[in-house]
Coordinates of C-alpha atoms in Angstrom, one line a residue:
M182 CA 0.0 0.0 0.0
N183 CA 1.6 3.2 -1.1
A184 CA 1.7 6.5 0.9
L185 CA -1.0 8.2 -1.3
H186 CA -3.4 5.3 -0.8
Q187 CA -2.8 5.4 2.9
E188 CA -3.4 9.1 3.0
L189 CA -6.7 8.8 1.1
I190 CA -7.8 6.1 3.6
Q191 CA -7.0 8.4 6.5
I192 CA -8.9 11.4 4.9
G193 CA -12.0 9.3 4.2
T194 CA -12.0 7.7 7.6
R195 CA -11.7 11.1 9.3
I196 CA -14.5 12.6 7.2
L197 CA -16.9 9.7 8.0
S198 CA -15.9 9.6 11.7
L199 CA -16.6 13.3 12.0
S200 CA -20.0 12.8 10.3
R201 CA -20.8 9.9 12.6
S202 CA -19.9 11.9 15.7
E203 CA -22.2 14.8 14.6
L204 CA -25.1 12.4 14.1
Y205 CA -24.4 10.6 17.4
L206 CA -24.4 13.9 19.4
S207 CA -27.9 14.7 18.1
M208 CA -29.3 11.2 18.0
R209 CA -28.0 9.1 20.9
F210 CA -30.6 6.4 20.2
L211 CA -28.8 5.6 17.0
D212 CA -25.5 4.6 18.8
L213 CA -25.7 1.0 17.8
A214 CA -26.6 1.7 14.2
L215 CA -24.0 4.4 13.7
S216 CA -21.2 2.2 15.0
A217 CA -22.2 -0.9 13.1
L218 CA -20.6 0.0 9.7
S219 CA -16.9 0.0 9.1
Y220 CA -15.2 2.2 6.4
D221 CA -13.6 0.9 3.3
L222 CA -12.0 2.8 0.4
N223 CA -13.4 1.2 -2.8
L224 CA -13.0 2.4 -6.3
N225 CA -15.7 0.1 -7.6
T226 CA -18.2 2.9 -6.7
R227 CA -18.0 6.4 -8.0
T228 CA -19.7 7.8 -4.9
I229 CA -20.5 6.1 -1.6
A230 CA -22.3 2.8 -0.8
T231 CA -23.1 0.2 1.8
D232 CA -23.6 -3.5 1.9
G233 CA -24.9 -3.6 5.5
V234 CA -21.4 -4.3 6.9
H235 CA -19.2 -1.6 5.3
I236 CA -19.4 1.9 4.0
F237 CA -17.6 1.9 0.7
Y238 CA -16.4 5.3 -0.5
N239 CA -14.7 6.8 -3.4
P240 CA -12.2 9.2 -1.8
T241 CA -12.4 11.8 -4.6
Y242 CA -16.2 12.0 -4.3
L243 CA -16.2 12.0 -0.5
A244 CA -13.6 14.8 -0.1
A245 CA -15.3 17.0 -2.6
A246 CA -18.7 16.4 -1.1
Y247 CA -17.6 17.2 2.4
Q248 CA -15.8 20.4 1.3
D249 CA -18.9 21.5 -0.6
D250 CA -21.6 20.5 1.9
P251 CA -20.8 18.8 5.3
V252 CA -24.5 18.6 6.1
G253 CA -25.1 16.7 2.9
V254 CA -22.5 14.1 3.9
N255 CA -24.3 13.8 7.3
R256 CA -27.5 13.2 5.4
T257 CA -25.9 10.6 3.1
Y258 CA -24.4 8.8 6.1
L259 CA -27.7 8.6 7.9
H260 CA -29.4 7.8 4.6
M261 CA -27.3 4.6 4.4
V262 CA -27.8 3.8 8.1
L263 CA -31.6 4.0 7.6
H264 CA -31.4 1.7 4.6
C265 CA -29.7 -0.8 6.9
I266 CA -32.1 -0.4 9.8
F267 CA -35.1 -1.1 7.5
R268 CA -33.1 -3.9 5.8
H269 CA -33.8 -2.5 2.3
M270 CA -30.7 -4.2 0.8
T271 CA -32.1 -7.7 1.6
Q272 CA -35.8 -7.3 0.9
A273 CA -36.1 -6.7 -2.8
G274 CA -37.3 -10.2 -3.5
D275 CA -38.8 -10.5 -7.0
R276 CA -39.5 -6.8 -7.3
D277 CA -38.0 -4.7 -10.1
R278 CA -34.6 -3.6 -8.8
E279 CA -34.8 0.0 -10.2
D280 CA -38.2 0.7 -8.8
W281 CA -37.3 -0.9 -5.4
N282 CA -34.1 1.1 -5.1
L283 CA -36.1 4.3 -5.8
A284 CA -38.8 3.4 -3.3
C285 CA -36.1 2.8 -0.7
D286 CA -34.5 6.2 -1.4
I287 CA -37.8 8.0 -1.2
A288 CA -38.7 6.3 2.1
V289 CA -35.5 7.2 3.9
E290 CA -35.3 10.7 2.5
S291 CA -38.8 11.3 3.7
I292 CA -37.6 10.5 7.2
L293 CA -34.6 12.8 6.9
D294 CA -36.8 15.6 5.6
S295 CA -39.1 15.2 8.7
M296 CA -36.3 15.5 11.2
D297 CA -35.6 18.7 13.1
Y298 CA -31.8 18.1 13.9
P299 CA -29.5 20.9 12.5
C300 CA -26.9 18.3 11.5
V301 CA -29.3 16.9 8.8
Q302 CA -31.9 19.6 8.4
R303 CA -32.4 21.5 5.1
L304 CA -35.3 23.1 3.3
I305 CA -37.5 20.7 1.3
P306 CA -37.5 21.6 -2.4
D307 CA -41.0 22.3 -3.8
R308 CA -40.6 19.5 -6.3
R309 CA -39.8 17.0 -3.6
Q310 CA -42.8 18.0 -1.6
E311 CA -44.9 17.6 -4.7
Y312 CA -43.7 14.0 -5.0
Y313 CA -44.5 13.3 -1.3
D314 CA -48.0 14.7 -1.8
R315 CA -48.5 12.7 -5.0
F316 CA -48.3 9.3 -3.2
Q317 CA -51.2 10.1 -0.8
I318 CA -50.3 7.3 1.7
P319 CA -50.2 7.7 5.4
V320 CA -46.7 6.2 5.9
L321 CA -44.0 6.6 3.2
N322 CA -42.2 3.3 3.6
A323 CA -40.7 1.4 0.7
E324 CA -43.3 -1.4 0.7
Q325 CA -46.1 1.1 0.2
I326 CA -44.2 3.3 -2.3
Y327 CA -43.1 0.5 -4.6
P328 CA -46.5 -0.5 -6.1
L329 CA -47.3 3.2 -6.8
L330 CA -44.0 3.6 -8.7
E331 CA -45.0 0.7 -11.0
K332 CA -47.9 2.9 -12.3
L333 CA -45.7 5.9 -13.1
P334 CA -44.2 6.8 -16.5
Y335 CA -40.5 6.1 -16.9
L336 CA -39.5 9.7 -17.3
T337 CA -41.3 10.6 -14.1
K338 CA -39.3 7.9 -12.3
Q339 CA -36.1 9.2 -13.8
A340 CA -36.8 12.7 -12.4
M341 CA -37.5 11.1 -9.0
Q342 CA -34.2 9.3 -9.1
K343 CA -32.3 12.5 -9.7
E344 CA -34.2 14.1 -6.8
F345 CA -33.8 11.3 -4.2
L346 CA -30.5 9.6 -5.2
A347 CA -28.0 9.8 -2.4
D348 CA -25.9 6.6 -2.4
D349 CA -24.9 3.7 -4.7
H350 CA -26.9 0.5 -4.4
K351 CA -24.6 -1.7 -6.5
F352 CA -23.5 -3.8 -3.5
W353 CA -27.1 -4.6 -2.6
E354 CA -27.2 -7.0 -5.6
Q355 CA -24.7 -9.3 -3.8
L356 CA -27.2 -9.7 -0.9
Q357 CA -30.3 -9.9 -3.0
D358 CA -29.0 -12.7 -5.3
D359 CA -28.6 -15.9 -3.4
R360 CA -26.2 -17.2 -6.0
Q361 CA -23.7 -14.5 -5.1
N362 CA -23.8 -15.8 -1.5
K363 CA -22.5 -19.3 -2.3
P364 CA -19.0 -19.9 -1.1
S365 CA -16.4 -19.5 -3.9
S366 CA -14.2 -22.4 -4.9
S367 CA -10.7 -22.5 -3.5
D368 CA -9.5 -22.6 -7.1
D369 CA -10.9 -19.2 -7.9
P370 CA -8.3 -16.5 -8.5
P371 CA -8.0 -13.8 -5.8
S372 CA -9.9 -10.6 -6.4
D373 CA -9.7 -7.1 -5.0
T374 CA -13.4 -6.9 -4.7
P375 CA -14.5 -7.8 -1.1
S376 CA -16.5 -11.0 -0.8
P377 CA -20.2 -10.3 -0.1
P378 CA -21.4 -10.7 3.5
D379 CA -23.7 -13.5 4.5
R380 CA -27.3 -12.3 3.8
D381 CA -28.9 -14.0 6.8
E382 CA -26.3 -12.5 9.2
V383 CA -26.8 -9.0 7.8
E384 CA -30.6 -9.4 8.1
Q385 CA -30.4 -10.7 11.7
T386 CA -27.9 -8.1 12.8
W387 CA -29.9 -5.1 11.5
Q388 CA -33.2 -6.6 12.7
D389 CA -31.7 -6.7 16.3
I390 CA -30.4 -3.1 15.9
G391 CA -33.7 -1.9 14.6
Q392 CA -35.6 -3.4 17.6
K393 CA -33.1 -2.0 20.1
T394 CA -33.2 1.4 18.4
Q395 CA -37.0 1.5 18.8
T396 CA -36.8 0.5 22.4
S397 CA -34.2 3.2 23.0
M398 CA -36.3 5.9 21.4
E399 CA -39.4 4.8 23.5
T400 CA -37.6 4.8 26.8
F401 CA -34.3 6.6 27.3
H402 CA -34.4 9.2 24.6
Q403 CA -38.0 10.3 24.4
Q404 CA -37.1 14.0 24.2
Q405 CA -34.8 13.4 21.2
T406 CA -37.5 11.2 19.6
L407 CA -39.8 14.3 19.3
M408 CA -37.3 15.7 16.8
A409 CA -36.8 12.4 14.9
G410 CA -39.8 12.9 12.6
H411 CA -41.3 9.8 11.2
L412 CA -38.5 7.4 12.2
L413 CA -40.3 5.9 15.2
Q414 CA -43.5 5.4 13.3
Q415 CA -41.7 3.5 10.6
L416 CA -39.8 1.4 13.1
H417 CA -43.1 0.4 14.7
I418 CA -44.2 -0.9 11.3
Q419 CA -40.9 -2.5 10.5
N420 CA -40.6 -4.3 13.8
R421 CA -44.1 -5.5 14.1
P422 CA -44.1 -9.2 14.9
H423 CA -45.5 -11.7 12.4
Y424 CA -47.9 -14.5 13.2
D425 CA -49.8 -17.2 11.3
Y426 CA -52.8 -15.7 9.7
R427 CA -54.2 -19.2 9.0
R428 CA -54.0 -20.1 12.7
F429 CA -55.5 -16.8 13.7
L430 CA -58.6 -17.6 11.6
Q431 CA -59.0 -20.8 13.6
K432 CA -59.9 -18.6 16.6
F433 CA -63.4 -18.5 15.1
A434 CA -63.8 -22.2 14.7
V435 CA -66.1 -24.5 16.7
T436 CA -65.9 -28.2 17.5
R437 CA -68.8 -30.4 16.1
E438 CA -69.3 -33.6 14.2
E439 CA -69.2 -33.9 10.5
V440 CA -69.9 -36.7 8.1
A441 CA -66.6 -38.1 7.1
I442 CA -64.7 -41.4 7.5
D443 CA -62.4 -41.4 10.5
P444 CA -59.5 -43.8 9.8
D445 CA -58.2 -43.4 13.3
S446 CA -61.2 -44.9 15.0
F447 CA -63.6 -47.9 14.5
D448 CA -66.5 -49.6 16.3
Y449 CA -65.0 -51.7 19.2
G450 CA -68.4 -53.5 19.6
F451 CA -68.4 -54.6 16.0
Y452 CA -64.7 -55.7 16.4
H453 CA -65.5 -57.7 19.6
Y454 CA -68.5 -59.4 18.0
S455 CA -66.5 -60.5 15.0
M456 CA -63.7 -61.9 17.1
Q457 CA -66.3 -64.0 19.0
L458 CA -68.1 -65.1 15.8
Y459 CA -65.1 -65.8 13.6
K460 CA -62.4 -66.3 16.2
N461 CA -59.4 -64.9 14.4
M462 CA -61.1 -62.7 11.8
P463 CA -61.7 -59.2 13.1
L464 CA -64.1 -57.0 11.2
I465 CA -63.0 -53.4 11.3
E466 CA -65.1 -50.5 9.9
E467 CA -64.2 -46.9 10.3
L468 CA -66.7 -44.5 11.8
E469 CA -68.6 -42.4 9.2
H470 CA -68.5 -39.3 11.4
R471 CA -65.8 -37.5 13.3
E472 CA -65.3 -34.5 15.4
A473 CA -63.7 -31.5 13.7
R474 CA -62.9 -27.9 14.6
K475 CA -64.0 -25.7 11.8
I476 CA -65.9 -22.5 11.1
H477 CA -69.7 -22.7 10.9
E478 CA -71.2 -19.3 11.5
F479 CA -69.0 -16.3 10.6
V480 CA -69.4 -12.7 9.5
I481 CA -67.0 -10.9 7.2
A482 CA -67.6 -7.2 7.0
V483 CA -65.8 -4.9 4.5
D484 CA -65.5 -1.2 4.6
T485 CA -66.6 0.1 1.2
S486 CA -66.3 3.8 2.0
G487 CA -64.6 6.3 -0.3
S488 CA -61.3 5.9 1.5
C489 CA -61.1 2.1 1.0
S490 CA -60.7 1.1 -2.7
G491 CA -62.8 -1.6 -4.3
E492 CA -59.8 -3.3 -5.6
L493 CA -58.4 -3.8 -2.1
V494 CA -61.8 -5.1 -0.9
R495 CA -62.0 -7.7 -3.6
R496 CA -58.4 -8.8 -3.2
F497 CA -58.9 -9.2 0.6
L498 CA -62.1 -11.2 0.2
E499 CA -60.8 -13.5 -2.6
Q500 CA -57.5 -14.3 -0.8
T501 CA -59.0 -14.7 2.7
V502 CA -61.8 -17.0 1.5
T503 CA -59.4 -19.0 -0.7
L504 CA -57.2 -19.5 2.3
L505 CA -60.1 -20.7 4.4
L506 CA -61.3 -23.1 1.7
D507 CA -57.8 -24.5 0.8
S508 CA -57.1 -25.2 4.5
G509 CA -60.5 -26.9 5.0
S510 CA -61.5 -24.4 7.6
F511 CA -65.2 -24.4 6.8
F512 CA -67.8 -27.1 7.4
R513 CA -69.6 -28.0 4.2
S514 CA -72.8 -26.5 5.6
V515 CA -72.1 -23.0 6.8
N516 CA -73.8 -19.7 7.6
V517 CA -71.4 -17.0 6.4
H518 CA -72.5 -13.4 5.9
I519 CA -70.4 -11.0 3.8
I520 CA -71.6 -7.5 4.7
Q521 CA -70.7 -4.3 2.8
C522 CA -70.9 -1.1 4.7
D523 CA -69.9 2.5 4.6
A524 CA -72.0 4.7 6.8
D525 CA -74.9 2.3 6.2
I526 CA -75.4 -1.3 5.3
Q527 CA -75.0 -1.7 1.5
S528 CA -75.5 -5.4 1.1
D529 CA -75.5 -8.8 2.9
L530 CA -74.4 -11.8 0.9
K531 CA -75.4 -15.0 2.7
I532 CA -73.5 -18.2 2.0
T533 CA -74.9 -21.6 3.2
D534 CA -72.8 -24.0 1.1
T535 CA -69.0 -23.6 0.7
T536 CA -69.3 -24.8 -3.0
H537 CA -71.1 -21.5 -3.7
L538 CA -68.5 -19.3 -2.1
T539 CA -66.1 -19.2 -5.1
E540 CA -68.9 -18.4 -7.5
A541 CA -70.4 -15.7 -5.2
L542 CA -67.0 -14.0 -5.0
R543 CA -66.5 -14.1 -8.7
T544 CA -69.6 -12.0 -9.3
F545 CA -69.1 -9.9 -6.1
A546 CA -69.6 -6.2 -6.8
V547 CA -68.4 -3.5 -4.3
K548 CA -71.1 -1.1 -3.2
G549 CA -70.9 2.1 -1.3
S550 CA -68.5 5.1 -1.3
G551 CA -69.7 7.3 1.5
D552 CA -68.3 8.0 4.9
T553 CA -67.2 5.3 7.3
D554 CA -69.2 4.2 10.4
F555 CA -68.6 0.7 11.9
R556 CA -71.6 0.8 14.2
P557 CA -74.3 -0.1 11.6
V558 CA -72.6 -3.5 11.0
F559 CA -72.7 -4.4 14.7
D560 CA -76.3 -3.2 15.0
Y561 CA -77.2 -5.3 12.0
V562 CA -75.5 -8.4 13.3
E563 CA -77.3 -7.9 16.6
Q564 CA -80.6 -7.8 14.7
L565 CA -79.8 -11.0 12.9
Q566 CA -79.0 -12.7 16.3
R567 CA -82.4 -11.6 17.7
Q568 CA -84.1 -13.0 14.6
G569 CA -82.4 -16.4 15.1
E570 CA -80.3 -16.1 12.0
L571 CA -76.9 -16.2 13.8
L572 CA -77.4 -18.3 16.9
H573 CA -73.8 -19.6 17.2
L574 CA -71.8 -16.7 15.8
Q575 CA -68.1 -17.4 16.5
G576 CA -66.7 -14.0 15.3
L577 CA -66.6 -11.0 13.0
L578 CA -63.8 -10.0 10.7
F579 CA -63.8 -6.4 9.7
F580 CA -61.6 -5.3 6.8
T581 CA -61.1 -1.5 6.8
D582 CA -58.6 1.3 6.5
G583 CA -59.5 2.4 10.0
F584 CA -61.0 5.8 9.3
G585 CA -64.4 5.5 11.0
V586 CA -66.5 5.5 14.1
Y587 CA -66.1 2.4 16.4
P588 CA -68.9 1.1 18.7
Q589 CA -68.2 1.7 22.4
K590 CA -69.8 -1.5 23.7
R591 CA -68.2 -4.9 23.3
P592 CA -70.3 -7.4 21.3
P593 CA -70.9 -11.0 22.6
Y594 CA -68.5 -12.5 20.0
D595 CA -64.9 -12.0 19.0
T596 CA -64.1 -9.2 16.7
A597 CA -61.0 -8.4 14.7
F598 CA -60.2 -5.3 12.6
L599 CA -57.9 -6.0 9.7
F600 CA -55.8 -3.4 7.9
L601 CA -53.7 -3.8 4.8
E602 CA -50.2 -2.4 5.1
D603 CA -50.8 -0.4 1.9
T604 CA -53.3 1.8 3.7
Y605 CA -52.3 1.4 7.3
A606 CA -51.9 4.3 9.7
D607 CA -51.6 3.8 13.4
H608 CA -55.3 3.8 14.1
P609 CA -56.4 2.9 17.7
V610 CA -59.1 0.3 17.9
P611 CA -61.4 -0.4 20.9
P612 CA -59.7 -2.3 23.7
W613 CA -62.1 -5.2 23.3
A614 CA -61.2 -5.8 19.6
M615 CA -58.2 -7.5 18.0
K616 CA -56.1 -5.5 15.5
L617 CA -54.1 -7.1 12.7
V618 CA -52.0 -5.4 10.0
L619 CA -51.5 -7.5 7.0
H620 CA -49.0 -7.2 4.2
P621 CA -50.8 -7.8 0.9
D622 CA -48.5 -10.7 0.0
D623 CA -48.8 -12.2 3.5
I624 CA -52.5 -13.1 3.1
T625 CA -51.7 -15.6 0.4
R626 CA -48.8 -17.0 2.5
G627 CA -51.0 -17.3 5.5
T628 CA -49.3 -14.8 7.8
K629 CA -50.5 -11.8 9.7
S630 CA -48.7 -8.9 11.3

């Protein structure tokens, strides 16, 4: 290593260390995150980048950027740390890489623009604010921004990239492509390019850091958290635990007999009689009924107000009912009501045979677009119970975006309010109700958040 190379490393390390110190003095709750990345001079990038373990920097770019705008370097440093906290580099999946990279940049820049710390604060350009307003979603995280970008023209996305670009994402590909993470052969020639880190280790490390950062913001550094903008809100969404949505739906099941052969049991009386009659020839016949725990009476209510789109309603119903049918969660004879409601009851689709469910959903039409009031659904269900229509109701599942009036009194059955992460804002629900926040893809995989 020649003297010039060593000097460039010292300059880059000093610049990044100064930037980290400024950020730490303002945001003590980020101590773990800020100290988790090491510095590495790397000419494979023209600017600055991270792979979740290192910060790779081009010394020419970094020196010029710091001389021109030290606050800009602070923002870029924190920009990369936020990418890591939200694990953007490992979560692209099958998404389009360019759109995903842009969605991640917009998400972290929106957090930076919401902060009140002098070390990263700057005026928000009018064009940038127009982009934020254009999305019209309550929380600007990457998962919500990405599907909206797919609908935008290419030139618009190019303009957004120029506005929000802060770092190089080229090292993310090594983490997003499993083939890159396979150990190389011992016969491979040595390379100056650093070997990619283990994806699972990076994911686990930053998941732990994200959870500890959230805890620190909520406990020891509450005063600083007030200046942190949308960071804590996004951490709540990122760190929300995941459970089995299929298992959750079984909360509404009831145990009863159904007509079906039970191979695990047979009539011992018949067996004993045959042994007496034929000595060594037992006659075994399975029972033609068995006990099963499945859903019999159930209400699915959907919010069809103007703030909850018909496409989301149809997708939720189709995927939830498909999940229930595929898992055999319904008895063949059922009493399922699918109720549409905005400020009033719009329709009630009654299903008594599971074979009709798929056809009913295929012709399902969303009705209503007014204000949201959840109370008419509960009043209507109470009326059905008084009429003897729902004598053994196990529960009510209410799909909504949360903007509405909740009933104050707890009904005599379990109730869950379901939100899609696309439209989720941190809406409080009554203490007697369950709240689940579902990722759109999680419904088909059988998970809930």
